[in-house]
PDB file of C-alpha atoms in Angstrom:
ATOM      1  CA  UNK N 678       0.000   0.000   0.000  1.00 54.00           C
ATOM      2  CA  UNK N 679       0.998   3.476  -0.593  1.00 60.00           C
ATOM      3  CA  UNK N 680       0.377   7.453   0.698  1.00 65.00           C
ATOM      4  CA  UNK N 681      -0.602   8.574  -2.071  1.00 91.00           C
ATOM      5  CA  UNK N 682      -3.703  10.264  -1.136  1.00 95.00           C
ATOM      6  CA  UNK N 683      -5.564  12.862   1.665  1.00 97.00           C
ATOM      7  CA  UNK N 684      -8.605  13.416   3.175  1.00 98.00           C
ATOM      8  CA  UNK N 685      -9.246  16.830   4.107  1.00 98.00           C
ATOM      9  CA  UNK N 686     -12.531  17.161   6.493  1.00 98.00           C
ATOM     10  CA  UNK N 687     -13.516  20.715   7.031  1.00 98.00           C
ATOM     11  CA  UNK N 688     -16.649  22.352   8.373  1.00 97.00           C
ATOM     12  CA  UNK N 689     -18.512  24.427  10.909  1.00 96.00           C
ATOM     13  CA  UNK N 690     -19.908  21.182  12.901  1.00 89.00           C
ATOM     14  CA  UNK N 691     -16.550  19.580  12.627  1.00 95.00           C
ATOM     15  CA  UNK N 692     -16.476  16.937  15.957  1.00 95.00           C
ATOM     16  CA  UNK N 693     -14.870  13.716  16.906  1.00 96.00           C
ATOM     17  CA  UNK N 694     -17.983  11.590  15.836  1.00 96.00           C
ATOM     18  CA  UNK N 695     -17.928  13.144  12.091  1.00 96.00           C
ATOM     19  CA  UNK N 696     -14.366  12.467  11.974  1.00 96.00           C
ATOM     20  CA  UNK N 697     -14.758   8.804  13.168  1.00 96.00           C
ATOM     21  CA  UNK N 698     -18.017   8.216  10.238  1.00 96.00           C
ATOM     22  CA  UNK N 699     -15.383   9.511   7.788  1.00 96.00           C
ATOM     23  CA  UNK N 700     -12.887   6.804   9.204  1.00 96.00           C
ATOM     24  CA  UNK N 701     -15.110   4.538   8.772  1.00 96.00           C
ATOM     25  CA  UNK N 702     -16.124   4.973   5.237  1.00 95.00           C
ATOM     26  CA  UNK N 703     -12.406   5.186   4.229  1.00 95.00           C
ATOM     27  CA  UNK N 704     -11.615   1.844   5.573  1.00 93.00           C
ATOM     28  CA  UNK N 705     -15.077   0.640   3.827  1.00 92.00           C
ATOM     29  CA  UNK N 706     -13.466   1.646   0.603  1.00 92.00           C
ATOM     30  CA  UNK N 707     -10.233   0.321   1.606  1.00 91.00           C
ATOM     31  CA  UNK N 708      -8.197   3.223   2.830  1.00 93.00           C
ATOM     32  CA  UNK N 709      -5.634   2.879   5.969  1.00 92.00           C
ATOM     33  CA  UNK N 710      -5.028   6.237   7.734  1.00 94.00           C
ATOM     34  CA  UNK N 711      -1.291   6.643   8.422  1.00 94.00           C
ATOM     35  CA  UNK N 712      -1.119   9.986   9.843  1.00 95.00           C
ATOM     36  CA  UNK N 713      -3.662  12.468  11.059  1.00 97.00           C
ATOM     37  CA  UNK N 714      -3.385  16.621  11.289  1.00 97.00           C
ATOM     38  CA  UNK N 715      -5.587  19.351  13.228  1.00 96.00           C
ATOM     39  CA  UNK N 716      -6.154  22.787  11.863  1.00 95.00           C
ATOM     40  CA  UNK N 717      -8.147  25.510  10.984  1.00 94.00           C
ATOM     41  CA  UNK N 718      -9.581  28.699  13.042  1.00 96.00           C
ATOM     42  CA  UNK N 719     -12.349  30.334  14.884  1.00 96.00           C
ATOM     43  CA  UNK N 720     -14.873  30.005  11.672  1.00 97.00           C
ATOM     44  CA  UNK N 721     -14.031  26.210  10.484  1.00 98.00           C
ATOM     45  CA  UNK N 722     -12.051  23.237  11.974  1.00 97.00           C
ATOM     46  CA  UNK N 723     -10.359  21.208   9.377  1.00 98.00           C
ATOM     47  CA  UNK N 724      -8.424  17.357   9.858  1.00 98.00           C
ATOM     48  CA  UNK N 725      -6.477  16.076   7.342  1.00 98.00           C
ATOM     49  CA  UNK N 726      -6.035  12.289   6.897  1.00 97.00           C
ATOM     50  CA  UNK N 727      -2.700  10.821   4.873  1.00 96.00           C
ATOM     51  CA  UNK N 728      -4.270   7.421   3.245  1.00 95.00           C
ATOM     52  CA  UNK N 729      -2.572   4.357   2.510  1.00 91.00           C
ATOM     53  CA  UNK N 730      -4.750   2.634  -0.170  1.00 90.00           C
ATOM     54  CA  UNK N 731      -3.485   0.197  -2.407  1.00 79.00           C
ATOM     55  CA  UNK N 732      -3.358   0.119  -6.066  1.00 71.00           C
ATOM     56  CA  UNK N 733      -6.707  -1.168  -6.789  1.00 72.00           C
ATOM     57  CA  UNK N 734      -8.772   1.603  -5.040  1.00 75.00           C
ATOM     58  CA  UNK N 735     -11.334   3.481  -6.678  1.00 85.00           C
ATOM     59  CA  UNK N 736     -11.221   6.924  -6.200  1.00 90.00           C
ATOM     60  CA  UNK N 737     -14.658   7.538  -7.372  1.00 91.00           C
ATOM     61  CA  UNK N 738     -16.027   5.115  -4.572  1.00 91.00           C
ATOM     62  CA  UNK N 739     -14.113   6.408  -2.214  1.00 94.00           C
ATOM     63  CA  UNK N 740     -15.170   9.816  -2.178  1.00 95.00           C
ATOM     64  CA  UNK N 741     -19.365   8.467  -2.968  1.00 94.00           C
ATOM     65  CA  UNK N 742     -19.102   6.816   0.799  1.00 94.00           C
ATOM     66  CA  UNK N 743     -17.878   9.796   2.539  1.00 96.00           C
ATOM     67  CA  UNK N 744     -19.783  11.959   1.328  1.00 94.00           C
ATOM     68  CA  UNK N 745     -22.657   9.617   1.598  1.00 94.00           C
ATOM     69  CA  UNK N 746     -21.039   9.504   5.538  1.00 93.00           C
ATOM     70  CA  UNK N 747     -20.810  12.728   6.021  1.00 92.00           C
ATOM     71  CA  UNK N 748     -22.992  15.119   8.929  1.00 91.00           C
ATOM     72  CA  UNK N 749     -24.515  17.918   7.746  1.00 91.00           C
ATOM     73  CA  UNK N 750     -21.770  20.517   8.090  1.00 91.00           C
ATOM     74  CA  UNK N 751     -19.169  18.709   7.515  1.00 96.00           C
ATOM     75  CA  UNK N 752     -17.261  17.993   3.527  1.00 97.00           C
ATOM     76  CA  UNK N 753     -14.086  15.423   3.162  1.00 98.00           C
ATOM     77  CA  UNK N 754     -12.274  16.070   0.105  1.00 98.00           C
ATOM     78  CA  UNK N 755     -10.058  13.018  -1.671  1.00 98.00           C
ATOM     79  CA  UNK N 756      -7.295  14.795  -2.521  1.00 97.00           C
ATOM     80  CA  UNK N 757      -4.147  13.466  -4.570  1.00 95.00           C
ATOM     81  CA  UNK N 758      -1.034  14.384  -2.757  1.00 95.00           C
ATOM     82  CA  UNK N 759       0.755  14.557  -6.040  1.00 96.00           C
ATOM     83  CA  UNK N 760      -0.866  17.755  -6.121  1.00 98.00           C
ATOM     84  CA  UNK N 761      -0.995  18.869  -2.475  1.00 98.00           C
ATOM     85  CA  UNK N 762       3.140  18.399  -2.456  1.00 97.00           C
ATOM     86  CA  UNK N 763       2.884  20.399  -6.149  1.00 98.00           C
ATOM     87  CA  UNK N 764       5.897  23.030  -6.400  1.00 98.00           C
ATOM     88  CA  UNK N 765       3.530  25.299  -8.526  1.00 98.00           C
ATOM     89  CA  UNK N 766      -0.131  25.204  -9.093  1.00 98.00           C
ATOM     90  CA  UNK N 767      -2.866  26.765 -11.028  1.00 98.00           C
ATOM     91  CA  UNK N 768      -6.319  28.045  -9.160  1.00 99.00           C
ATOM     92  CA  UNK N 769      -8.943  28.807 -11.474  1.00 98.00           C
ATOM     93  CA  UNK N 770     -12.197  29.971 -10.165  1.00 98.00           C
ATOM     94  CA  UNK N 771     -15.319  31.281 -11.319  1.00 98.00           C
ATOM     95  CA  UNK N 772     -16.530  35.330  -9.973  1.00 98.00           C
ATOM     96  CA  UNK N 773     -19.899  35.183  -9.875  1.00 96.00           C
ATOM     97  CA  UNK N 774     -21.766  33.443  -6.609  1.00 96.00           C
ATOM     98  CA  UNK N 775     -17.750  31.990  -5.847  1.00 98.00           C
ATOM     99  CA  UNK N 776     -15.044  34.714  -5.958  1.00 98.00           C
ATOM    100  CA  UNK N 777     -18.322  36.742  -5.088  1.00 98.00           C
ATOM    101  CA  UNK N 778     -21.402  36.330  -3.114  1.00 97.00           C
ATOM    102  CA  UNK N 779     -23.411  38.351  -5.730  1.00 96.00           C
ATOM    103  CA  UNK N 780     -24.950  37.606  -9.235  1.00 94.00           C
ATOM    104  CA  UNK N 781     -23.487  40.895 -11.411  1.00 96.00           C
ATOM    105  CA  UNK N 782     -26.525  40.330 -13.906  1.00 94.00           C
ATOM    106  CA  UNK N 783     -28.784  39.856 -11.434  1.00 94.00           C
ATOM    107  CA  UNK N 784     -27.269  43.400  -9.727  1.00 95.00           C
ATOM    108  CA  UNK N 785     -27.814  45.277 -12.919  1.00 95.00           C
ATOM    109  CA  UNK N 786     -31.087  43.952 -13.721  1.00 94.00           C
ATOM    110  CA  UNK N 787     -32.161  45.335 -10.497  1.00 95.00           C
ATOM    111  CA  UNK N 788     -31.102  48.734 -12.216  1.00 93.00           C
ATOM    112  CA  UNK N 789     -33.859  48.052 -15.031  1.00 90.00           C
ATOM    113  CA  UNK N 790     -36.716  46.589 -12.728  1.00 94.00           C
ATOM    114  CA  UNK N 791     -35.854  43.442 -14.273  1.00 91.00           C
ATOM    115  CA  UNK N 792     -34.328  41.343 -11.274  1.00 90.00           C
ATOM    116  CA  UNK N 793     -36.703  39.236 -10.411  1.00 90.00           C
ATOM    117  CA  UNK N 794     -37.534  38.225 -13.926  1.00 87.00           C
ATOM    118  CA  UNK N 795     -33.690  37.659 -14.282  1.00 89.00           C
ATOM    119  CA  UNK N 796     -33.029  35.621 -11.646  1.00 88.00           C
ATOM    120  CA  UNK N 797     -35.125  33.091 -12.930  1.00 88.00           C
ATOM    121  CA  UNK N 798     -33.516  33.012 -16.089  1.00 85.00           C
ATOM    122  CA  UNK N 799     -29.949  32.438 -14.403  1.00 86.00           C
ATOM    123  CA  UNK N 800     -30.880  30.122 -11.826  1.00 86.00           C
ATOM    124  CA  UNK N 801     -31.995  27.915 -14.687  1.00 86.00           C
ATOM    125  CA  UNK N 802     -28.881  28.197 -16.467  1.00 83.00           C
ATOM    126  CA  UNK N 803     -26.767  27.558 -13.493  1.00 83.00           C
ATOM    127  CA  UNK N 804     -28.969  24.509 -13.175  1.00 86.00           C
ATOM    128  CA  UNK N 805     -27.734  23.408 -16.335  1.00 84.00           C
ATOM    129  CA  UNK N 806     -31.304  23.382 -17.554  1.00 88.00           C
ATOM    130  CA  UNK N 807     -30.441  26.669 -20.402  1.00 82.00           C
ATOM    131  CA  UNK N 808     -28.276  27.123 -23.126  1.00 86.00           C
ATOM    132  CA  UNK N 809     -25.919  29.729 -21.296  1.00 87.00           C
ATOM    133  CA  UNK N 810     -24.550  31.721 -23.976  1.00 88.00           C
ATOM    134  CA  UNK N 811     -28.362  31.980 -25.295  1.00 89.00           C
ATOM    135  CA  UNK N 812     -29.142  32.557 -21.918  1.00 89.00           C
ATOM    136  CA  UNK N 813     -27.022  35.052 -21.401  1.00 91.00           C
ATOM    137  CA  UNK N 814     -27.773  37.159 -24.602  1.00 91.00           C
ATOM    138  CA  UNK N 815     -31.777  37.558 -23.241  1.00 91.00           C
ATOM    139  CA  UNK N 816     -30.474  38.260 -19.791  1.00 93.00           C
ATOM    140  CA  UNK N 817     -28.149  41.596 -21.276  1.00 94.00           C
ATOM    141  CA  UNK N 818     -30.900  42.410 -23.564  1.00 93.00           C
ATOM    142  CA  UNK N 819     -33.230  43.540 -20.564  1.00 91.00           C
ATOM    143  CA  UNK N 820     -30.089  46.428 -19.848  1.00 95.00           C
ATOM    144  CA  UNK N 821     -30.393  48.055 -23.379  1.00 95.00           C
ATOM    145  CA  UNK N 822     -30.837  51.846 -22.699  1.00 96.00           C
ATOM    146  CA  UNK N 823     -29.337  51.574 -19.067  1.00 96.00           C
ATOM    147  CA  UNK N 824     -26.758  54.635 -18.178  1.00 97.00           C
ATOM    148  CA  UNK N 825     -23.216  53.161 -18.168  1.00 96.00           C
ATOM    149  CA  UNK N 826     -23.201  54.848 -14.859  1.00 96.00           C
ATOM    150  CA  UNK N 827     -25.205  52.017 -13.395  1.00 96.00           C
ATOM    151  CA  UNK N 828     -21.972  49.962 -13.955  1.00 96.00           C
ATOM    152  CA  UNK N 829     -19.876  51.903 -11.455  1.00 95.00           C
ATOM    153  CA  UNK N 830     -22.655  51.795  -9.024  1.00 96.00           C
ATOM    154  CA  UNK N 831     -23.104  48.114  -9.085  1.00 96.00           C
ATOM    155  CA  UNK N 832     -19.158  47.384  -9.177  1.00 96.00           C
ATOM    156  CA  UNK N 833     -19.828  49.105  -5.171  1.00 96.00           C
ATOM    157  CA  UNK N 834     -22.547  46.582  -4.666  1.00 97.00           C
ATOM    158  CA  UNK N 835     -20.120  43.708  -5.105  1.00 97.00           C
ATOM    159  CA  UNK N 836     -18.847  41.750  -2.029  1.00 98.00           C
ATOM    160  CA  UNK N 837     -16.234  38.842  -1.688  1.00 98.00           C
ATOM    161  CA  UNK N 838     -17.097  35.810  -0.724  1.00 98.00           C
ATOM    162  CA  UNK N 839     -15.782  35.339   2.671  1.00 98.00           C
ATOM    163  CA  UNK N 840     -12.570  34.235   2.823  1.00 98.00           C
ATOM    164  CA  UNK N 841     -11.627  34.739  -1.099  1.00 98.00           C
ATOM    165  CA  UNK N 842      -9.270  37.678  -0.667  1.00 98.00           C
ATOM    166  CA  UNK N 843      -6.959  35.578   1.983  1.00 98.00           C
ATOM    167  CA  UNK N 844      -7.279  32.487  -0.160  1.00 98.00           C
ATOM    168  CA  UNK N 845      -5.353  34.232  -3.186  1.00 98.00           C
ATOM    169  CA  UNK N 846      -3.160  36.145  -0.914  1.00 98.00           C
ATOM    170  CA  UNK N 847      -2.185  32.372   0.250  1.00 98.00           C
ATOM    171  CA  UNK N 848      -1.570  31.220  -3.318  1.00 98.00           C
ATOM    172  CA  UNK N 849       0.074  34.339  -4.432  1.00 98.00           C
ATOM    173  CA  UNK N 850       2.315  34.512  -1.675  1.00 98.00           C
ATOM    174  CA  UNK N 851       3.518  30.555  -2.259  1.00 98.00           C
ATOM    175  CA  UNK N 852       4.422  31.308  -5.942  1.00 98.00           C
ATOM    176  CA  UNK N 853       1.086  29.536  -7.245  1.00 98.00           C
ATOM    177  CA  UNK N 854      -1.184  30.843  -9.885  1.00 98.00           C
ATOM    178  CA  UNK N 855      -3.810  32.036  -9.669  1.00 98.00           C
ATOM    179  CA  UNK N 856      -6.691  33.082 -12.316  1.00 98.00           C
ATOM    180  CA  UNK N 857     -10.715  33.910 -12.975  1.00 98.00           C
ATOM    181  CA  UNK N 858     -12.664  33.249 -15.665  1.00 98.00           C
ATOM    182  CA  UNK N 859     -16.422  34.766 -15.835  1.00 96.00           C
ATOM    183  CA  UNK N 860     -20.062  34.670 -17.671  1.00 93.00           C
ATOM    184  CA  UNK N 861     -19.907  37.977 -15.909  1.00 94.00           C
ATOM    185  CA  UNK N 862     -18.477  41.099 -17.247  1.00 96.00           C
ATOM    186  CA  UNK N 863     -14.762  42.813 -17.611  1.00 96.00           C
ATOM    187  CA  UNK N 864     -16.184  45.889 -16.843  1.00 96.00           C
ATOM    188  CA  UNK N 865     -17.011  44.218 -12.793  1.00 96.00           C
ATOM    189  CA  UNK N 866     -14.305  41.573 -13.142  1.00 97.00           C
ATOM    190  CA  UNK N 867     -11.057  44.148 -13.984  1.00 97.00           C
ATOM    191  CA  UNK N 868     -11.282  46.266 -10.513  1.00 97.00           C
ATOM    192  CA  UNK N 869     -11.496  42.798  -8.838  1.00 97.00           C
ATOM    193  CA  UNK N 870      -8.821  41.534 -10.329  1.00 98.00           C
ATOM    194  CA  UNK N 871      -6.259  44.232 -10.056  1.00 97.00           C
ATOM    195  CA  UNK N 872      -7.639  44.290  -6.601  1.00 97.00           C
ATOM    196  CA  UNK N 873      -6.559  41.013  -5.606  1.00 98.00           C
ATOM    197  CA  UNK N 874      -3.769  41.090  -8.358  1.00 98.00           C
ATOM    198  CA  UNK N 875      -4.809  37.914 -10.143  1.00 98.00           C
ATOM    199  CA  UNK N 876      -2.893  36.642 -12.908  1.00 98.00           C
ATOM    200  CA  UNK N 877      -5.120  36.020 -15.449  1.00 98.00           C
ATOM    201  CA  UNK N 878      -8.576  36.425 -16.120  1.00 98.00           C
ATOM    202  CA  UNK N 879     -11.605  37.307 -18.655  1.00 98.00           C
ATOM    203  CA  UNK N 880     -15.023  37.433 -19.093  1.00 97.00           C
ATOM    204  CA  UNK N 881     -17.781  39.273 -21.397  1.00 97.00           C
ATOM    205  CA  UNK N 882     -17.290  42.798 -22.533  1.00 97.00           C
ATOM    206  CA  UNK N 883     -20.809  45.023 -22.163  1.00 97.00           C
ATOM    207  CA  UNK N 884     -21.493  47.155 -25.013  1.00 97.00           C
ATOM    208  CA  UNK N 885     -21.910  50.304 -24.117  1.00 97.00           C
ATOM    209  CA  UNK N 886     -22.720  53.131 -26.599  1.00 98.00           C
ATOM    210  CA  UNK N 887     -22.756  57.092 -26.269  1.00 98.00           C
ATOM    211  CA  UNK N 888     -22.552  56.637 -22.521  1.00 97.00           C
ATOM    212  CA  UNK N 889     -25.794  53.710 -22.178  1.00 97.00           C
ATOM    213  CA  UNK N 890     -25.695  49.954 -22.374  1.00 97.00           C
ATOM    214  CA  UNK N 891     -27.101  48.781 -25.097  1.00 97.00           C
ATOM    215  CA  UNK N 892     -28.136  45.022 -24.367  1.00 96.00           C
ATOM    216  CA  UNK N 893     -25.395  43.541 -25.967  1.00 96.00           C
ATOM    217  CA  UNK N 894     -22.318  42.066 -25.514  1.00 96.00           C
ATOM    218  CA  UNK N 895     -19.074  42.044 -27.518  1.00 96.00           C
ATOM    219  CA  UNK N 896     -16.920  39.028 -28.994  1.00 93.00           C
ATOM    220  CA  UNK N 897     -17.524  35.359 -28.203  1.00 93.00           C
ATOM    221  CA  UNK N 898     -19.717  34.584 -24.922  1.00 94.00           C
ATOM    222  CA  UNK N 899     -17.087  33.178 -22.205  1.00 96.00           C
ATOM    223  CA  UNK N 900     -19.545  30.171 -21.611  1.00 95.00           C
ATOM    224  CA  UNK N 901     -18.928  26.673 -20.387  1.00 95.00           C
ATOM    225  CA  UNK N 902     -16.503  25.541 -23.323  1.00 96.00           C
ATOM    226  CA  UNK N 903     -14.100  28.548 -22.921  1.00 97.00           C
ATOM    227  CA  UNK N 904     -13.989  28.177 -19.230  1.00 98.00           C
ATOM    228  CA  UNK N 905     -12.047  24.568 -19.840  1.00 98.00           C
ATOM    229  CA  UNK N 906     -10.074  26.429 -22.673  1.00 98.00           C
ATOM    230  CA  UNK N 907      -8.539  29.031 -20.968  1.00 98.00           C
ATOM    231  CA  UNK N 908      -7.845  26.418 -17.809  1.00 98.00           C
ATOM    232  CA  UNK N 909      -6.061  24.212 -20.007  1.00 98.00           C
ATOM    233  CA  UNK N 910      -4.524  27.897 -22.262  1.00 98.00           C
ATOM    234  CA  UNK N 911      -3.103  29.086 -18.837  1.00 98.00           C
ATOM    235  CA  UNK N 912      -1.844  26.237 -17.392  1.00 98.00           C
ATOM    236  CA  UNK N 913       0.586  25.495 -20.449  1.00 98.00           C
ATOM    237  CA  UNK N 914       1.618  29.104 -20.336  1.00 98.00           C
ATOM    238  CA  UNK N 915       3.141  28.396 -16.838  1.00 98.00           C
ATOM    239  CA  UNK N 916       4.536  25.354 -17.753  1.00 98.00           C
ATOM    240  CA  UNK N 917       1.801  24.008 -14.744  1.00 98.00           C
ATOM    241  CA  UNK N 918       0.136  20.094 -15.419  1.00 98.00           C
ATOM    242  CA  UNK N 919      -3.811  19.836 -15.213  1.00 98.00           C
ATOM    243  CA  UNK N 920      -2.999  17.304 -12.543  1.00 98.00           C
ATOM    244  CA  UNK N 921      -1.944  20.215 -10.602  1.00 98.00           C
ATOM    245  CA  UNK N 922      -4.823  22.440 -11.146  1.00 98.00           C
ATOM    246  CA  UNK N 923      -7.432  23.471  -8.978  1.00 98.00           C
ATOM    247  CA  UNK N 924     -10.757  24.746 -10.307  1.00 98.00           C
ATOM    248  CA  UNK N 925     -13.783  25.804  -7.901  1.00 98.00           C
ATOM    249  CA  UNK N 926     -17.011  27.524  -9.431  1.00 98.00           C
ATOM    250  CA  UNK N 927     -20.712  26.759  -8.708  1.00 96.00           C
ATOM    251  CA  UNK N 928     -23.132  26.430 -11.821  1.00 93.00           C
ATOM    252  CA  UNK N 929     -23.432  24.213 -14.665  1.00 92.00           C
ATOM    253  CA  UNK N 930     -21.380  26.459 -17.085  1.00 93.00           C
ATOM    254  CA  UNK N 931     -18.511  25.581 -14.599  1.00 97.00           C
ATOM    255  CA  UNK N 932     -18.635  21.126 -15.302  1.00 97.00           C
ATOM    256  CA  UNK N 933     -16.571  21.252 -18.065  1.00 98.00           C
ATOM    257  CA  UNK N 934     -13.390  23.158 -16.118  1.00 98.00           C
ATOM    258  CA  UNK N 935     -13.931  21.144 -12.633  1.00 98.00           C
ATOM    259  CA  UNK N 936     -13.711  18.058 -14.812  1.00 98.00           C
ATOM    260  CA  UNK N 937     -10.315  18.913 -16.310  1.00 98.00           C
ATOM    261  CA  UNK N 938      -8.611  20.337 -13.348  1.00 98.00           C
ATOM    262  CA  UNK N 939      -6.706  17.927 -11.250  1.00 98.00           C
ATOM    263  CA  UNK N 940      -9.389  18.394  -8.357  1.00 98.00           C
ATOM    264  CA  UNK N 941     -12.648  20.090  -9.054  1.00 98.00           C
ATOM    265  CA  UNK N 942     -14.405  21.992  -6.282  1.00 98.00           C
ATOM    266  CA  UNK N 943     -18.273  22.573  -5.774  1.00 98.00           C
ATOM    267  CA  UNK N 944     -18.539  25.500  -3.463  1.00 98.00           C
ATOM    268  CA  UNK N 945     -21.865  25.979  -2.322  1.00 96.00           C
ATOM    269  CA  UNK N 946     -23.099  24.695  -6.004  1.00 96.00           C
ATOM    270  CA  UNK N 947     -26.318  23.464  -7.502  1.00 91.00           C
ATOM    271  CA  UNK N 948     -27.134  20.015  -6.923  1.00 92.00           C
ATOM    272  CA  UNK N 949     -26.138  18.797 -10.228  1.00 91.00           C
ATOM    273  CA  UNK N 950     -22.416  20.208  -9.683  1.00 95.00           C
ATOM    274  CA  UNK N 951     -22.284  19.006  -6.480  1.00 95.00           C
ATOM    275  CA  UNK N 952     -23.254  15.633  -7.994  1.00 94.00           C
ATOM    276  CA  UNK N 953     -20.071  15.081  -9.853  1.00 94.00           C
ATOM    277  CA  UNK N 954     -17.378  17.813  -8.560  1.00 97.00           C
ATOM    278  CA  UNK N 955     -14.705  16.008  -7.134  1.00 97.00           C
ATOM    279  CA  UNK N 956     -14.913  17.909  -3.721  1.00 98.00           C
ATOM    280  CA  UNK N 957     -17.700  20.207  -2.061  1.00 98.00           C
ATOM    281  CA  UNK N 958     -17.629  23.180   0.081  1.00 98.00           C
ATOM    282  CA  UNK N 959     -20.923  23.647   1.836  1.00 97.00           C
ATOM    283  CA  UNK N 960     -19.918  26.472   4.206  1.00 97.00           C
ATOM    284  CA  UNK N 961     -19.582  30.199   2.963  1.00 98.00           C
ATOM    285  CA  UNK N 962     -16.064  30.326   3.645  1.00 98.00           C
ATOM    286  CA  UNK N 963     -13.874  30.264   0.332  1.00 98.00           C
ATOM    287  CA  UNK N 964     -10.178  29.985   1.711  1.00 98.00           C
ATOM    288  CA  UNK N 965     -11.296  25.971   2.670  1.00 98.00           C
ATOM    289  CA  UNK N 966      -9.896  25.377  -1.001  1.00 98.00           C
ATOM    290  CA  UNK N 967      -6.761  26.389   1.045  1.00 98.00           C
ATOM    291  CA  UNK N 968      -6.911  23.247   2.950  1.00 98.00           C
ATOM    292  CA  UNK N 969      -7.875  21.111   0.313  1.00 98.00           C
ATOM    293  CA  UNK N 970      -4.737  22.270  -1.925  1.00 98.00           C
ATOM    294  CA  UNK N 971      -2.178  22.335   0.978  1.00 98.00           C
ATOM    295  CA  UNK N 972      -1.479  26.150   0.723  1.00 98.00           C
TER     296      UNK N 972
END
């Protein structure tokens, strides 16, 4: 058998007896733990498991019976220590509802009386259940005529998640990379991102015309397919492996990126992401992806 995997429990209700159900399940799917860790703060506790598991483990069923273990309050991540003990690696996160708490479209719709009506629309393209570049075009349209004012005024509305400005200071400060990529809008996004000086990111450009939106946006959408692209894009640049890669967003437009990163993370996601992201985060608290990645 070898350590060649972790289990990183984290969570508001963290307690002995959670901690011994997720034993449990890991020796169900034919884990040994070889060395345990406390740590965490105030808001979260978090225990990390090394794993001895031998070479015909399924990763896939190990992670179904502990979450299927698990007490509410409480997520265990699988985590490959190839890519915990990684030199360099690549986050890549989506803004919207995970770098932020907020919806941007959802902000400025408010602006046109149209936020409630909006809503609707995204939650049913998060849910997967929407074409989201389609989706996104009849969302915009509702700004046409909109003073590009209301732009500045909702870039004040928007709040970071908790947590999300220490978690890139954290990979920053280690030499990692880290980078956004957004259905949302540069014209949000690029204060953000100098903000927390990210290294890459994109999203959708808002037309805006003699000083008004005008329901449209430029270029190609930024939709589910060019999330994955510019994971896999950036990584190369920096020389960094998809095995090393961690990539945390929350709607369906995020499946195909969480799929190619080395671990993909659910935080606080719809039910169908949370269904087949590698790890989840059920607690508002970003920076857990800290604990997961070993940063």
């Amino acid at each position: 058998m070898t350590s060649n995997l972790a289990a990183v429990s984290y969570g508001v209700n963290l307690s002995p007896e959670s901690l011994d159900k997720v034993r449990k399940a890991l020796a169900e799917a034919g884990a040994a733990v070889s060395s345990e860790s406390q740590g965490g703060d105030d808001r979260f506790g978090v225990h990390t498991a090394g794993l001895l598991v031998g070479g015909d483990a399924d990763l896939g069923t190990m992670r179904r019976l502990v979450a299927e273990a698990a007490e509410a309050g409480v997520d265990t991540a699988i985590v490959p220590e190839d890519l915990r003990q990684a030199t360099r690696k690549l986050l890549i996160m989506d803004v919207d509802s995970t770098l932020i708490q907020q919806e941007v479209i959802e902000l400025l719709a408010a602006h046109a009386g149209k936020r409630e009506e909006v809503a609707a629309v995204t939650e049913a393209a998060m849910r997967g259940e929407l074409d989201f570049a389609q989706s996104l075009h009849a969302r915009v349209a509702v700004l046409a005529g909109l003073p590009a004012a209301v732009v500045d005024s909702v870039r004040q509305e928007v709040r970071l998640s908790l947590g999300a400005a220490e978690l890139v200071a954290a990979f920053k400060k280690a030499g990692h990379v880290v980078a956004v990529v957004s259905g949302g809008f540069n014209q949000i996004l690029g204060p953000i991102a100098d903000q927390l000086g990210l290294d890459y990111w994109i999203a959708n450009e808002l037309e805006i015309v003699d000083g008004a939106l005008t329901g449209k946006v430029l270029g190609a959408v930024i939709d589910r397919a060019a999330k994955e692209k510019y994971l896999r894009e950036w990584a190369a640049a920096e020389g960094i492996s998809l095995e090393h890669t961690i990539a945390v967003g929350d709607g369906a437009n995020d499946l195909d990126m969480l799929s190619a990163a080395g671990i993909g993370v659910a935080f606080n996601a719809k039910p169908a992401v949370r269904a087949v992201a590698d790890a989840v985060i059920t607690m508002p608290y970003l920076d857990a992806v800290r604990h997961i990645a070993n940063v």
